[in-house]
Amino acid sequence: MKESSAQVLADRNADMSTKHLMMRIKEIPKTGYAFGHQDATAYGMGWKNNGNDNRSDVHDVTGDFPGVYGFELGHLELGHTQNLDTVNFKLMGNLIKKAHKNGGIITLSWHPDNPVTLKSAWDPSPAVSEVLQGGALHPKYRSWLIKVADFMKSLKSDSGKPIPVVFRPYHEMNGSWFWWGHGNCTPEEFKRLWIETFEFLTINNNVHNLLYCYSTDAIKDEGEYLKFYPGDEYVDILGIDLYHKNSTEEYIQQLNNNLNILAKIAKKKKKPYAMTEGGLNMVTVDNWWTEVLDKNITDKGISWALFWRNAWPNHYYVPFKGQKSSPDFKKFQKLPNVLFLKKLKKIN
Ligand code: BMA
């Protein structure tokens, strides 16, 4: 690969705004890394945005908003008005617009239902071969992708410019819990799914506001990371999802080991990289943000780290007012290398 080709986006016809987003993402590690939260402004602990709120649990605690905003497209493919987590898609569009206007970066995940069984994304029944070109469900799957394309194209700023987003479909494919995951399709089928999705969105549907992010779950080595990788020409950003599930020691080891592997791969490929999901459910360690997280990710060169949603009292990943890790989270927000919205918007 030529030196310069690494600067080219997967989508050769990407909008100017998409190229600009890529530049910002590459620029971030020179200062630090951005802090992200899933569904940050859609709801939080004990509240739900009715359309008029400008609120996030992160802001309640720190007085600053996240730099990166994750939203989820699951059930868009079915034509539903709200996603699988009951976020209305119109509201989502407005929250994306607001986050973008304020200088935030948007990343979209997608947990599409299993197209064969019509059960959830977590139904591992084989389905990928059915939706690929030549498969019985290929036309139906295309109708799903058209809905995704339409939503992406509807994202426009006040002045009518396309809002660029990081699209992160078919994530955690090295795990076997999703229908597109390990053991439920072959790596070759997965790569076809990625490439056909990419081509259908860009070529057939003229979607040009996406950066494509490939993200695995935790890995044991470089080989596992790249097993399903569709190729440099179809990917802009490399991601990894790292959750603190067992002991703190184990997580510290995993952060260091996995982010070093990711950094090594990404540097070879000259692509930016990020911790695309993660966190400690219910943040049960008081000084988790500064001592467990920041200390072990700060020197890795990631562009951002995104924490999962504040869904219920026993399923949340960032503090809300009064939560035990709040004091430490405030310290974390003040670290010069940790970019919440106020600092991230300066990188433009
Ligand atoms: C999972 C959980 C689910 C949710 C899904 C998609 O990790 O939070 O409750 O439906 O993500 O957002």
CSV table of N, CA and C in Angstrom, one decimal, residues 11 26 91 93 109 112 128 130 139 152 202 207 226 228 240 308 312 325:
chain,number,residue,atom,x,y,z
A,11,ASP,N,-14.8,5.2,1.6
A,11,ASP,CA,-15.7,5.7,0.7
A,11,ASP,C,-15.0,6.8,-0.1
A,26,LYS,N,-8.1,11.9,13.8
A,26,LYS,CA,-6.7,11.7,13.7
A,26,LYS,C,-5.9,12.7,14.6
A,91,LEU,N,-36.3,11.7,17.5
A,91,LEU,CA,-35.5,12.3,18.6
A,91,LEU,C,-34.0,12.1,18.4
A,93,GLY,N,-32.4,11.6,15.7
A,93,GLY,CA,-31.9,12.5,14.7
A,93,GLY,C,-31.6,13.9,15.2
A,109,SER,N,-24.0,2.5,16.4
A,109,SER,CA,-23.9,1.0,16.4
A,109,SER,C,-25.3,0.5,15.8
A,112,PRO,N,-29.1,-5.2,14.3
A,112,PRO,CA,-30.3,-5.6,13.6
A,112,PRO,C,-30.8,-7.0,14.0
A,128,VAL,N,-26.2,-15.2,7.9
A,128,VAL,CA,-25.4,-14.3,7.0
A,128,VAL,C,-25.5,-14.8,5.5
A,130,GLU,N,-27.7,-16.3,4.0
A,130,GLU,CA,-29.0,-16.0,3.4
A,130,GLU,C,-29.1,-14.6,2.9
A,139,PRO,N,-32.9,-9.8,-1.1
A,139,PRO,CA,-33.7,-8.6,-1.3
A,139,PRO,C,-34.3,-8.0,-0.1
A,152,MET,N,-29.3,7.7,7.5
A,152,MET,CA,-28.0,8.3,7.4
A,152,MET,C,-28.1,9.6,6.6
A,202,THR,N,-22.8,2.9,-0.1
A,202,THR,CA,-22.1,4.0,-0.8
A,202,THR,C,-22.5,4.1,-2.3
A,207,VAL,N,-24.8,7.1,0.0
A,207,VAL,CA,-24.5,7.5,1.4
A,207,VAL,C,-23.1,7.9,1.5
A,226,LEU,N,-7.8,-9.7,13.4
A,226,LEU,CA,-7.9,-9.6,12.0
A,226,LEU,C,-8.7,-10.7,11.3
A,228,PHE,N,-11.7,-11.5,10.9
A,228,PHE,CA,-12.9,-11.1,10.2
A,228,PHE,C,-12.7,-9.8,9.4
A,240,ILE,N,-12.2,-1.5,19.4
A,240,ILE,CA,-12.3,-2.7,20.2
A,240,ILE,C,-13.2,-2.4,21.4
A,308,TRP,N,-20.8,2.5,27.9
A,308,TRP,CA,-22.2,2.1,27.5
A,308,TRP,C,-23.3,2.8,28.3
A,312,TRP,N,-30.6,1.1,33.4
A,312,TRP,CA,-31.4,0.8,34.6
A,312,TRP,C,-30.5,0.9,35.8
A,325,SER,N,-18.9,6.8,42.3
A,325,SER,CA,-17.7,7.2,41.6
A,325,SER,C,-17.7,8.6,41.1
